Amino acid sequence: MRFAPRATVHLLTLAAWLVGCATPPPPVPVGPVSLAAEETAVGEQGLADLELRYSGQLTSPGPAVLEKADYEFVSDGQVVDRGTAPLQVTLAPGAATPFSFPARAAYVDSAEALAALSQKGGSVLVALRGTLTVRAGGAVQTVPFAASRQVRGPRLPRVKVVSVEGARYSNEQVDLVLRLGVDNPNPFALRLDGLSWRLRVQGRELGHGVRAEHDTVDAAATGVYPVELAVTKETWGKDVRALIAKGTLPYEVAGELTGPRVRIPYSLSGDVKLNVSR
């Protein structure tokens, strides 16, 4: 029993030593991280939304990790979106490490704003700005960033009649083929929801429907959508023989072009000369 106190002392000493070994060393401070080569590039543009890709290079004097980017998406001086991009990029000591992240936002918030921007013409200044979070051991640094660029402002598409043909098969039947065109004046593809149409001949409706559903018109191109109808006693009325005998049919086509934040009504009219089909 007289040796118990000494054993207790040894046990306490051992416990203290173990606790001391389990305690992590204090974080070693790392010098400031520097940011260079900032720029933004357009990933994809639409009539109402835009994807920007921010890129830069970070240099850290010691080993570190770029954890995330907290950003604001700015269009014409207004913040239109906020977000966080997780990155987890390892920074080698003393080396410039490239990184990038995309951000997408609606830079036009309504059909009215889109129409005003289209009429105004010119370009739109867009930017990504915010802070980068860098961790080195237990120490955290935040690095501000910002980069902007000009993008061409969106232009509204236009609906037109590309061609119209009338083939007379008899004194009581004419087949009409009307080709509607959607002009896309933009340097990017145009996404459509649909192109509604309602066709009248000399004031009487022959039919209606929707074309171009969920279609895409290429940049600086025209999408063409045919509409085919027959002018007969059943579709136009009992006086169709007198109508066809004139050799020319007056027509009117009206409807609406729709897409993301786009609603464009249209009304087009003209005359179609009838050809004899053999």
PDB file of C-alpha atoms in Angstrom:
ATOM      1  CA  MET A   1       0.000   0.000   0.000  1.00  0.00           C
ATOM      2  CA  ARG A   2       2.889   2.367   0.560  1.00  0.00           C
ATOM      3  CA  PHE A   3       3.667   2.254  -3.195  1.00  0.00           C
ATOM      4  CA  ALA A   4       0.186   3.388  -4.243  1.00  0.00           C
ATOM      5  CA  PRO A   5       0.900   7.146  -4.154  1.00  0.00           C
ATOM      6  CA  ARG A   6       3.878   6.751  -6.505  1.00  0.00           C
ATOM      7  CA  ALA A   7       1.762   4.662  -8.943  1.00  0.00           C
ATOM      8  CA  THR A   8      -0.908   7.338  -8.859  1.00  0.00           C
ATOM      9  CA  VAL A   9       1.685   9.986  -9.743  1.00  0.00           C
ATOM     10  CA  HIS A  10       2.906   7.940 -12.698  1.00  0.00           C
ATOM     11  CA  LEU A  11      -0.645   7.448 -13.982  1.00  0.00           C
ATOM     12  CA  LEU A  12      -1.391  11.158 -13.761  1.00  0.00           C
ATOM     13  CA  THR A  13       1.844  11.990 -15.581  1.00  0.00           C
ATOM     14  CA  LEU A  14       1.004   9.513 -18.357  1.00  0.00           C
ATOM     15  CA  ALA A  15      -2.538  10.906 -18.736  1.00  0.00           C
ATOM     16  CA  ALA A  16      -1.194  14.449 -18.998  1.00  0.00           C
ATOM     17  CA  TRP A  17       1.285  13.373 -21.650  1.00  0.00           C
ATOM     18  CA  LEU A  18      -1.458  11.655 -23.697  1.00  0.00           C
ATOM     19  CA  VAL A  19      -3.719  14.714 -23.512  1.00  0.00           C
ATOM     20  CA  GLY A  20      -0.858  16.920 -24.638  1.00  0.00           C
ATOM     21  CA  CYS A  21      -0.210  14.687 -27.651  1.00  0.00           C
ATOM     22  CA  ALA A  22      -3.923  14.776 -28.704  1.00  0.00           C
ATOM     23  CA  THR A  23      -4.074  18.585 -28.740  1.00  0.00           C
ATOM     24  CA  PRO A  24      -3.580  19.845 -32.358  1.00  0.00           C
ATOM     25  CA  PRO A  25      -0.924  22.445 -32.920  1.00  0.00           C
ATOM     26  CA  PRO A  26      -2.158  25.989 -33.509  1.00  0.00           C
ATOM     27  CA  PRO A  27      -2.772  26.883 -37.189  1.00  0.00           C
ATOM     28  CA  VAL A  28       0.228  28.197 -39.009  1.00  0.00           C
ATOM     29  CA  PRO A  29      -0.719  31.556 -40.538  1.00  0.00           C
ATOM     30  CA  VAL A  30      -0.414  31.755 -44.323  1.00  0.00           C
ATOM     31  CA  GLY A  31       0.330  35.003 -46.151  1.00  0.00           C
ATOM     32  CA  PRO A  32      -2.331  36.746 -48.241  1.00  0.00           C
ATOM     33  CA  VAL A  33      -3.681  34.995 -51.327  1.00  0.00           C
ATOM     34  CA  SER A  34      -3.465  36.986 -54.582  1.00  0.00           C
ATOM     35  CA  LEU A  35      -5.990  36.959 -57.424  1.00  0.00           C
ATOM     36  CA  ALA A  36      -5.162  37.648 -61.090  1.00  0.00           C
ATOM     37  CA  ALA A  37      -6.343  37.062 -64.690  1.00  0.00           C
ATOM     38  CA  GLU A  38     -10.009  37.787 -63.903  1.00  0.00           C
ATOM     39  CA  GLU A  39     -12.492  37.598 -66.780  1.00  0.00           C
ATOM     40  CA  THR A  40     -16.034  36.581 -67.701  1.00  0.00           C
ATOM     41  CA  ALA A  41     -17.114  34.719 -70.825  1.00  0.00           C
ATOM     42  CA  VAL A  42     -20.595  34.125 -72.226  1.00  0.00           C
ATOM     43  CA  GLY A  43     -21.488  30.443 -72.017  1.00  0.00           C
ATOM     44  CA  GLU A  44     -25.019  30.603 -73.443  1.00  0.00           C
ATOM     45  CA  GLN A  45     -27.388  33.480 -74.122  1.00  0.00           C
ATOM     46  CA  GLY A  46     -31.116  33.562 -74.676  1.00  0.00           C
ATOM     47  CA  LEU A  47     -33.702  36.289 -75.139  1.00  0.00           C
ATOM     48  CA  ALA A  48     -34.229  36.595 -71.380  1.00  0.00           C
ATOM     49  CA  ASP A  49     -31.493  34.596 -69.635  1.00  0.00           C
ATOM     50  CA  LEU A  50     -27.732  34.430 -69.799  1.00  0.00           C
ATOM     51  CA  GLU A  51     -24.960  32.131 -68.584  1.00  0.00           C
ATOM     52  CA  LEU A  52     -21.669  33.738 -67.573  1.00  0.00           C
ATOM     53  CA  ARG A  53     -18.491  31.886 -66.671  1.00  0.00           C
ATOM     54  CA  TYR A  54     -16.104  33.655 -64.312  1.00  0.00           C
ATOM     55  CA  SER A  55     -12.440  32.593 -64.339  1.00  0.00           C
ATOM     56  CA  GLY A  56      -9.300  33.685 -62.529  1.00  0.00           C
ATOM     57  CA  GLN A  57      -5.994  32.527 -61.036  1.00  0.00           C
ATOM     58  CA  LEU A  58      -5.196  32.299 -57.325  1.00  0.00           C
ATOM     59  CA  THR A  59      -1.680  32.211 -55.861  1.00  0.00           C
ATOM     60  CA  SER A  60      -1.137  31.162 -52.242  1.00  0.00           C
ATOM     61  CA  PRO A  61       2.242  31.283 -50.442  1.00  0.00           C
ATOM     62  CA  GLY A  62       1.386  28.014 -48.680  1.00  0.00           C
ATOM     63  CA  PRO A  63      -0.882  25.001 -49.258  1.00  0.00           C
ATOM     64  CA  ALA A  64      -4.556  25.990 -49.269  1.00  0.00           C
ATOM     65  CA  VAL A  65      -7.969  25.098 -50.679  1.00  0.00           C
ATOM     66  CA  LEU A  66     -10.351  27.396 -52.576  1.00  0.00           C
ATOM     67  CA  GLU A  67     -13.626  26.246 -51.042  1.00  0.00           C
ATOM     68  CA  LYS A  68     -16.373  28.322 -52.678  1.00  0.00           C
ATOM     69  CA  ALA A  69     -17.438  31.514 -54.421  1.00  0.00           C
ATOM     70  CA  ASP A  70     -20.337  33.620 -53.119  1.00  0.00           C
ATOM     71  CA  TYR A  71     -21.472  35.739 -56.066  1.00  0.00           C
ATOM     72  CA  GLU A  72     -23.919  38.353 -57.330  1.00  0.00           C
ATOM     73  CA  PHE A  73     -25.078  38.398 -60.947  1.00  0.00           C
ATOM     74  CA  VAL A  74     -25.398  42.019 -62.108  1.00  0.00           C
ATOM     75  CA  SER A  75     -27.164  43.266 -65.258  1.00  0.00           C
ATOM     76  CA  ASP A  76     -27.199  46.951 -66.210  1.00  0.00           C
ATOM     77  CA  GLY A  77     -26.231  47.875 -62.652  1.00  0.00           C
ATOM     78  CA  GLN A  78     -28.974  45.796 -61.005  1.00  0.00           C
ATOM     79  CA  VAL A  79     -28.398  42.614 -58.985  1.00  0.00           C
ATOM     80  CA  VAL A  80     -30.618  40.004 -60.676  1.00  0.00           C
ATOM     81  CA  ASP A  81     -29.417  36.880 -58.832  1.00  0.00           C
ATOM     82  CA  ARG A  82     -27.237  35.659 -55.948  1.00  0.00           C
ATOM     83  CA  GLY A  83     -25.703  32.267 -55.338  1.00  0.00           C
ATOM     84  CA  THR A  84     -22.851  30.091 -54.084  1.00  0.00           C
ATOM     85  CA  ALA A  85     -20.605  27.958 -56.290  1.00  0.00           C
ATOM     86  CA  PRO A  86     -18.782  25.111 -54.451  1.00  0.00           C
ATOM     87  CA  LEU A  87     -15.231  24.772 -55.834  1.00  0.00           C
ATOM     88  CA  GLN A  88     -12.823  22.733 -53.621  1.00  0.00           C
ATOM     89  CA  VAL A  89      -9.755  23.613 -55.716  1.00  0.00           C
ATOM     90  CA  THR A  90      -6.347  22.722 -54.205  1.00  0.00           C
ATOM     91  CA  LEU A  91      -3.826  25.573 -54.328  1.00  0.00           C
ATOM     92  CA  ALA A  92      -0.184  24.497 -54.583  1.00  0.00           C
ATOM     93  CA  PRO A  93       2.243  26.809 -52.734  1.00  0.00           C
ATOM     94  CA  GLY A  94       3.582  29.642 -54.890  1.00  0.00           C
ATOM     95  CA  ALA A  95       1.842  28.491 -58.094  1.00  0.00           C
ATOM     96  CA  ALA A  96      -0.878  30.376 -59.976  1.00  0.00           C
ATOM     97  CA  THR A  97      -3.849  27.981 -59.951  1.00  0.00           C
ATOM     98  CA  PRO A  98      -6.655  28.550 -62.500  1.00  0.00           C
ATOM     99  CA  PHE A  99     -10.308  28.089 -61.532  1.00  0.00           C
ATOM    100  CA  SER A 100     -13.719  28.947 -62.933  1.00  0.00           C
ATOM    101  CA  PHE A 101     -17.448  28.577 -62.285  1.00  0.00           C
ATOM    102  CA  PRO A 102     -20.658  29.255 -64.241  1.00  0.00           C
ATOM    103  CA  ALA A 103     -23.687  31.282 -63.163  1.00  0.00           C
ATOM    104  CA  ARG A 104     -26.991  31.627 -64.997  1.00  0.00           C
ATOM    105  CA  ALA A 105     -29.686  34.227 -64.438  1.00  0.00           C
ATOM    106  CA  ALA A 106     -32.566  36.027 -66.144  1.00  0.00           C
ATOM    107  CA  TYR A 107     -31.166  39.389 -67.181  1.00  0.00           C
ATOM    108  CA  VAL A 108     -34.577  40.504 -68.484  1.00  0.00           C
ATOM    109  CA  ASP A 109     -37.428  40.154 -65.985  1.00  0.00           C
ATOM    110  CA  SER A 110     -40.539  40.636 -68.147  1.00  0.00           C
ATOM    111  CA  ALA A 111     -41.890  40.708 -71.696  1.00  0.00           C
ATOM    112  CA  GLU A 112     -42.248  44.500 -71.397  1.00  0.00           C
ATOM    113  CA  ALA A 113     -38.603  44.905 -70.360  1.00  0.00           C
ATOM    114  CA  LEU A 114     -37.522  42.683 -73.245  1.00  0.00           C
ATOM    115  CA  ALA A 115     -39.498  44.759 -75.746  1.00  0.00           C
ATOM    116  CA  ALA A 116     -37.979  47.988 -74.380  1.00  0.00           C
ATOM    117  CA  LEU A 117     -34.473  46.542 -74.517  1.00  0.00           C
ATOM    118  CA  SER A 118     -35.014  45.316 -78.072  1.00  0.00           C
ATOM    119  CA  GLN A 119     -36.217  48.751 -79.185  1.00  0.00           C
ATOM    120  CA  LYS A 120     -33.317  50.464 -77.430  1.00  0.00           C
ATOM    121  CA  GLY A 121     -30.690  48.327 -79.166  1.00  0.00           C
ATOM    122  CA  GLY A 122     -27.026  48.437 -78.215  1.00  0.00           C
ATOM    123  CA  SER A 123     -25.440  46.254 -75.565  1.00  0.00           C
ATOM    124  CA  VAL A 124     -25.923  45.261 -71.920  1.00  0.00           C
ATOM    125  CA  LEU A 125     -23.209  45.387 -69.242  1.00  0.00           C
ATOM    126  CA  VAL A 126     -23.243  42.179 -67.177  1.00  0.00           C
ATOM    127  CA  ALA A 127     -20.930  41.160 -64.341  1.00  0.00           C
ATOM    128  CA  LEU A 128     -20.168  38.592 -61.659  1.00  0.00           C
ATOM    129  CA  ARG A 129     -18.849  39.851 -58.329  1.00  0.00           C
ATOM    130  CA  GLY A 130     -18.488  38.573 -54.780  1.00  0.00           C
ATOM    131  CA  THR A 131     -15.976  36.836 -52.496  1.00  0.00           C
ATOM    132  CA  LEU A 132     -13.838  33.694 -52.674  1.00  0.00           C
ATOM    133  CA  THR A 133     -13.335  31.628 -49.515  1.00  0.00           C
ATOM    134  CA  VAL A 134      -9.812  30.155 -49.110  1.00  0.00           C
ATOM    135  CA  ARG A 135      -8.888  27.815 -46.235  1.00  0.00           C
ATOM    136  CA  ALA A 136      -5.285  27.114 -45.133  1.00  0.00           C
ATOM    137  CA  GLY A 137      -5.253  24.758 -42.177  1.00  0.00           C
ATOM    138  CA  GLY A 138      -7.549  26.353 -39.614  1.00  0.00           C
ATOM    139  CA  ALA A 139      -7.232  29.860 -41.087  1.00  0.00           C
ATOM    140  CA  VAL A 140      -9.805  31.295 -43.539  1.00  0.00           C
ATOM    141  CA  GLN A 141      -9.344  34.174 -45.964  1.00  0.00           C
ATOM    142  CA  THR A 142     -11.953  35.885 -48.148  1.00  0.00           C
ATOM    143  CA  VAL A 143     -10.819  37.385 -51.437  1.00  0.00           C
ATOM    144  CA  PRO A 144     -13.080  39.849 -53.302  1.00  0.00           C
ATOM    145  CA  PHE A 145     -13.542  39.383 -57.058  1.00  0.00           C
ATOM    146  CA  ALA A 146     -15.358  41.160 -59.889  1.00  0.00           C
ATOM    147  CA  ALA A 147     -15.338  40.947 -63.676  1.00  0.00           C
ATOM    148  CA  SER A 148     -17.716  42.369 -66.287  1.00  0.00           C
ATOM    149  CA  ARG A 149     -18.309  42.392 -70.025  1.00  0.00           C
ATOM    150  CA  GLN A 150     -20.631  43.851 -72.636  1.00  0.00           C
ATOM    151  CA  VAL A 151     -23.081  41.533 -74.392  1.00  0.00           C
ATOM    152  CA  ARG A 152     -25.290  42.403 -77.313  1.00  0.00           C
ATOM    153  CA  GLY A 153     -28.813  43.228 -76.196  1.00  0.00           C
ATOM    154  CA  PRO A 154     -31.540  40.783 -77.294  1.00  0.00           C
ATOM    155  CA  ARG A 155     -33.721  41.550 -80.317  1.00  0.00           C
ATOM    156  CA  LEU A 156     -37.321  40.436 -80.630  1.00  0.00           C
ATOM    157  CA  PRO A 157     -38.042  37.894 -83.381  1.00  0.00           C
ATOM    158  CA  ARG A 158     -40.443  38.699 -86.228  1.00  0.00           C
ATOM    159  CA  VAL A 159     -43.179  36.595 -87.822  1.00  0.00           C
ATOM    160  CA  LYS A 160     -43.611  36.875 -91.589  1.00  0.00           C
ATOM    161  CA  VAL A 161     -45.188  35.069 -94.542  1.00  0.00           C
ATOM    162  CA  VAL A 162     -42.368  33.364 -96.436  1.00  0.00           C
ATOM    163  CA  SER A 163     -44.606  32.134 -99.241  1.00  0.00           C
ATOM    164  CA  VAL A 164     -48.203  31.221-100.017  1.00  0.00           C
ATOM    165  CA  GLU A 165     -49.437  28.995-102.827  1.00  0.00           C
ATOM    166  CA  GLY A 166     -52.912  28.111-104.043  1.00  0.00           C
ATOM    167  CA  ALA A 167     -53.446  25.054-106.253  1.00  0.00           C
ATOM    168  CA  ARG A 168     -56.879  24.874-107.942  1.00  0.00           C
ATOM    169  CA  TYR A 169     -57.940  21.263-108.389  1.00  0.00           C
ATOM    170  CA  SER A 170     -61.505  21.998-109.480  1.00  0.00           C
ATOM    171  CA  ASN A 171     -64.116  24.716-109.483  1.00  0.00           C
ATOM    172  CA  GLU A 172     -64.892  23.763-105.875  1.00  0.00           C
ATOM    173  CA  GLN A 173     -61.459  22.961-104.382  1.00  0.00           C
ATOM    174  CA  VAL A 174     -58.281  24.930-103.796  1.00  0.00           C
ATOM    175  CA  ASP A 175     -55.405  23.657-101.656  1.00  0.00           C
ATOM    176  CA  LEU A 176     -53.537  26.407 -99.828  1.00  0.00           C
ATOM    177  CA  VAL A 177     -49.962  26.059 -98.535  1.00  0.00           C
ATOM    178  CA  LEU A 178     -48.916  28.966 -96.312  1.00  0.00           C
ATOM    179  CA  ARG A 179     -45.348  29.034 -94.990  1.00  0.00           C
ATOM    180  CA  LEU A 180     -44.898  31.140 -91.863  1.00  0.00           C
ATOM    181  CA  GLY A 181     -41.401  32.306 -90.989  1.00  0.00           C
ATOM    182  CA  VAL A 182     -39.879  33.277 -87.641  1.00  0.00           C
ATOM    183  CA  ASP A 183     -36.887  35.580 -88.131  1.00  0.00           C
ATOM    184  CA  ASN A 184     -34.252  35.374 -85.381  1.00  0.00           C
ATOM    185  CA  PRO A 185     -31.987  38.457 -85.626  1.00  0.00           C
ATOM    186  CA  ASN A 186     -29.857  37.420 -82.628  1.00  0.00           C
ATOM    187  CA  PRO A 187     -26.355  35.878 -82.548  1.00  0.00           C
ATOM    188  CA  PHE A 188     -27.738  33.031 -80.435  1.00  0.00           C
ATOM    189  CA  ALA A 189     -30.368  30.337 -80.936  1.00  0.00           C
ATOM    190  CA  LEU A 190     -33.986  31.235 -80.157  1.00  0.00           C
ATOM    191  CA  ARG A 191     -36.115  28.851 -78.085  1.00  0.00           C
ATOM    192  CA  LEU A 192     -39.822  28.820 -78.928  1.00  0.00           C
ATOM    193  CA  ASP A 193     -42.831  27.546 -77.033  1.00  0.00           C
ATOM    194  CA  GLY A 194     -45.157  27.776 -80.005  1.00  0.00           C
ATOM    195  CA  LEU A 195     -46.519  29.738 -82.965  1.00  0.00           C
ATOM    196  CA  SER A 196     -50.301  29.887 -82.977  1.00  0.00           C
ATOM    197  CA  TRP A 197     -52.185  30.661 -86.205  1.00  0.00           C
ATOM    198  CA  ARG A 198     -55.735  31.332 -87.352  1.00  0.00           C
ATOM    199  CA  LEU A 199     -56.313  31.526 -91.127  1.00  0.00           C
ATOM    200  CA  ARG A 200     -59.210  33.331 -92.810  1.00  0.00           C
ATOM    201  CA  VAL A 201     -60.038  33.571 -96.489  1.00  0.00           C
ATOM    202  CA  GLN A 202     -62.175  36.569 -97.449  1.00  0.00           C
ATOM    203  CA  GLY A 203     -63.192  36.947 -93.812  1.00  0.00           C
ATOM    204  CA  ARG A 204     -64.197  33.337 -93.166  1.00  0.00           C
ATOM    205  CA  GLU A 205     -62.082  31.147 -90.901  1.00  0.00           C
ATOM    206  CA  LEU A 206     -60.677  27.988 -92.462  1.00  0.00           C
ATOM    207  CA  GLY A 207     -58.758  26.630 -89.490  1.00  0.00           C
ATOM    208  CA  HIS A 208     -56.427  27.260 -86.586  1.00  0.00           C
ATOM    209  CA  GLY A 209     -53.618  25.510 -84.718  1.00  0.00           C
ATOM    210  CA  VAL A 210     -50.125  25.748 -83.250  1.00  0.00           C
ATOM    211  CA  ARG A 211     -46.775  25.115 -84.943  1.00  0.00           C
ATOM    212  CA  ALA A 212     -43.141  25.313 -83.795  1.00  0.00           C
ATOM    213  CA  GLU A 213     -43.941  23.757 -80.419  1.00  0.00           C
ATOM    214  CA  HIS A 214     -40.757  23.564 -78.300  1.00  0.00           C
ATOM    215  CA  ASP A 215     -38.658  24.295 -81.376  1.00  0.00           C
ATOM    216  CA  THR A 216     -35.390  26.230 -81.761  1.00  0.00           C
ATOM    217  CA  VAL A 217     -34.444  28.722 -84.481  1.00  0.00           C
ATOM    218  CA  ASP A 218     -30.713  28.965 -85.143  1.00  0.00           C
ATOM    219  CA  ALA A 219     -28.795  32.214 -84.691  1.00  0.00           C
ATOM    220  CA  ALA A 220     -29.363  34.764 -87.484  1.00  0.00           C
ATOM    221  CA  ALA A 221     -31.715  32.332 -89.253  1.00  0.00           C
ATOM    222  CA  THR A 222     -35.380  31.927 -90.155  1.00  0.00           C
ATOM    223  CA  GLY A 223     -37.505  28.993 -89.019  1.00  0.00           C
ATOM    224  CA  VAL A 224     -40.171  28.039 -91.584  1.00  0.00           C
ATOM    225  CA  TYR A 225     -43.473  26.387 -90.569  1.00  0.00           C
ATOM    226  CA  PRO A 226     -45.971  25.325 -93.258  1.00  0.00           C
ATOM    227  CA  VAL A 227     -49.741  25.448 -92.812  1.00  0.00           C
ATOM    228  CA  GLU A 228     -51.864  23.453 -95.298  1.00  0.00           C
ATOM    229  CA  LEU A 229     -55.623  23.878 -95.720  1.00  0.00           C
ATOM    230  CA  ALA A 230     -58.255  23.160 -98.352  1.00  0.00           C
ATOM    231  CA  VAL A 231     -60.804  25.701 -99.556  1.00  0.00           C
ATOM    232  CA  THR A 232     -63.923  23.642-100.260  1.00  0.00           C
ATOM    233  CA  LYS A 233     -67.669  23.778 -99.823  1.00  0.00           C
ATOM    234  CA  GLU A 234     -67.203  21.998 -96.475  1.00  0.00           C
ATOM    235  CA  THR A 235     -64.511  24.359 -95.113  1.00  0.00           C
ATOM    236  CA  TRP A 236     -65.539  27.696 -96.625  1.00  0.00           C
ATOM    237  CA  GLY A 237     -69.220  27.477 -97.568  1.00  0.00           C
ATOM    238  CA  LYS A 238     -71.662  26.945-100.403  1.00  0.00           C
ATOM    239  CA  ASP A 239     -70.458  29.996-102.359  1.00  0.00           C
ATOM    240  CA  VAL A 240     -66.973  28.509-102.812  1.00  0.00           C
ATOM    241  CA  ARG A 241     -67.426  28.130-106.604  1.00  0.00           C
ATOM    242  CA  ALA A 242     -67.906  31.904-107.029  1.00  0.00           C
ATOM    243  CA  LEU A 243     -64.930  32.568-104.745  1.00  0.00           C
ATOM    244  CA  ILE A 244     -62.577  30.298-106.700  1.00  0.00           C
ATOM    245  CA  ALA A 245     -63.763  31.689-110.029  1.00  0.00           C
ATOM    246  CA  LYS A 246     -62.128  35.036-109.157  1.00  0.00           C
ATOM    247  CA  GLY A 247     -58.691  33.432-109.562  1.00  0.00           C
ATOM    248  CA  THR A 248     -57.326  35.238-106.465  1.00  0.00           C
ATOM    249  CA  LEU A 249     -58.040  34.596-102.807  1.00  0.00           C
ATOM    250  CA  PRO A 250     -57.610  37.295-100.124  1.00  0.00           C
ATOM    251  CA  TYR A 251     -56.271  35.784 -96.903  1.00  0.00           C
ATOM    252  CA  GLU A 252     -55.435  36.860 -93.363  1.00  0.00           C
ATOM    253  CA  VAL A 253     -53.374  34.908 -90.827  1.00  0.00           C
ATOM    254  CA  ALA A 254     -53.057  36.012 -87.197  1.00  0.00           C
ATOM    255  CA  GLY A 255     -51.785  34.549 -83.944  1.00  0.00           C
ATOM    256  CA  GLU A 256     -49.072  34.787 -81.340  1.00  0.00           C
ATOM    257  CA  LEU A 257     -45.427  33.734 -81.072  1.00  0.00           C
ATOM    258  CA  THR A 258     -44.519  32.601 -77.555  1.00  0.00           C
ATOM    259  CA  GLY A 259     -41.274  31.684 -75.809  1.00  0.00           C
ATOM    260  CA  PRO A 260     -39.438  32.350 -72.541  1.00  0.00           C
ATOM    261  CA  ARG A 261     -40.757  35.790 -71.460  1.00  0.00           C
ATOM    262  CA  VAL A 262     -41.950  36.373 -75.043  1.00  0.00           C
ATOM    263  CA  ARG A 263     -45.473  36.983 -76.317  1.00  0.00           C
ATOM    264  CA  ILE A 264     -45.565  38.569 -79.777  1.00  0.00           C
ATOM    265  CA  PRO A 265     -48.953  38.939 -81.505  1.00  0.00           C
ATOM    266  CA  TYR A 266     -48.967  39.200 -85.286  1.00  0.00           C
ATOM    267  CA  SER A 267     -51.443  39.731 -88.118  1.00  0.00           C
ATOM    268  CA  LEU A 268     -50.529  39.321 -91.791  1.00  0.00           C
ATOM    269  CA  SER A 269     -52.641  39.538 -94.932  1.00  0.00           C
ATOM    270  CA  GLY A 270     -52.343  39.381 -98.693  1.00  0.00           C
ATOM    271  CA  ASP A 271     -53.672  37.789-101.870  1.00  0.00           C
ATOM    272  CA  VAL A 272     -52.799  34.431-103.349  1.00  0.00           C
ATOM    273  CA  LYS A 273     -53.093  33.830-107.074  1.00  0.00           C
ATOM    274  CA  LEU A 274     -54.538  30.442-107.917  1.00  0.00           C
ATOM    275  CA  ASN A 275     -52.659  28.015-110.131  1.00  0.00           C
ATOM    276  CA  VAL A 276     -54.297  25.179-112.060  1.00  0.00           C
ATOM    277  CA  SER A 277     -53.070  21.782-110.836  1.00  0.00           C
ATOM    278  CA  ARG A 278     -53.092  19.008-113.403  1.00  0.00           C
TER     279      ARG A 278
END
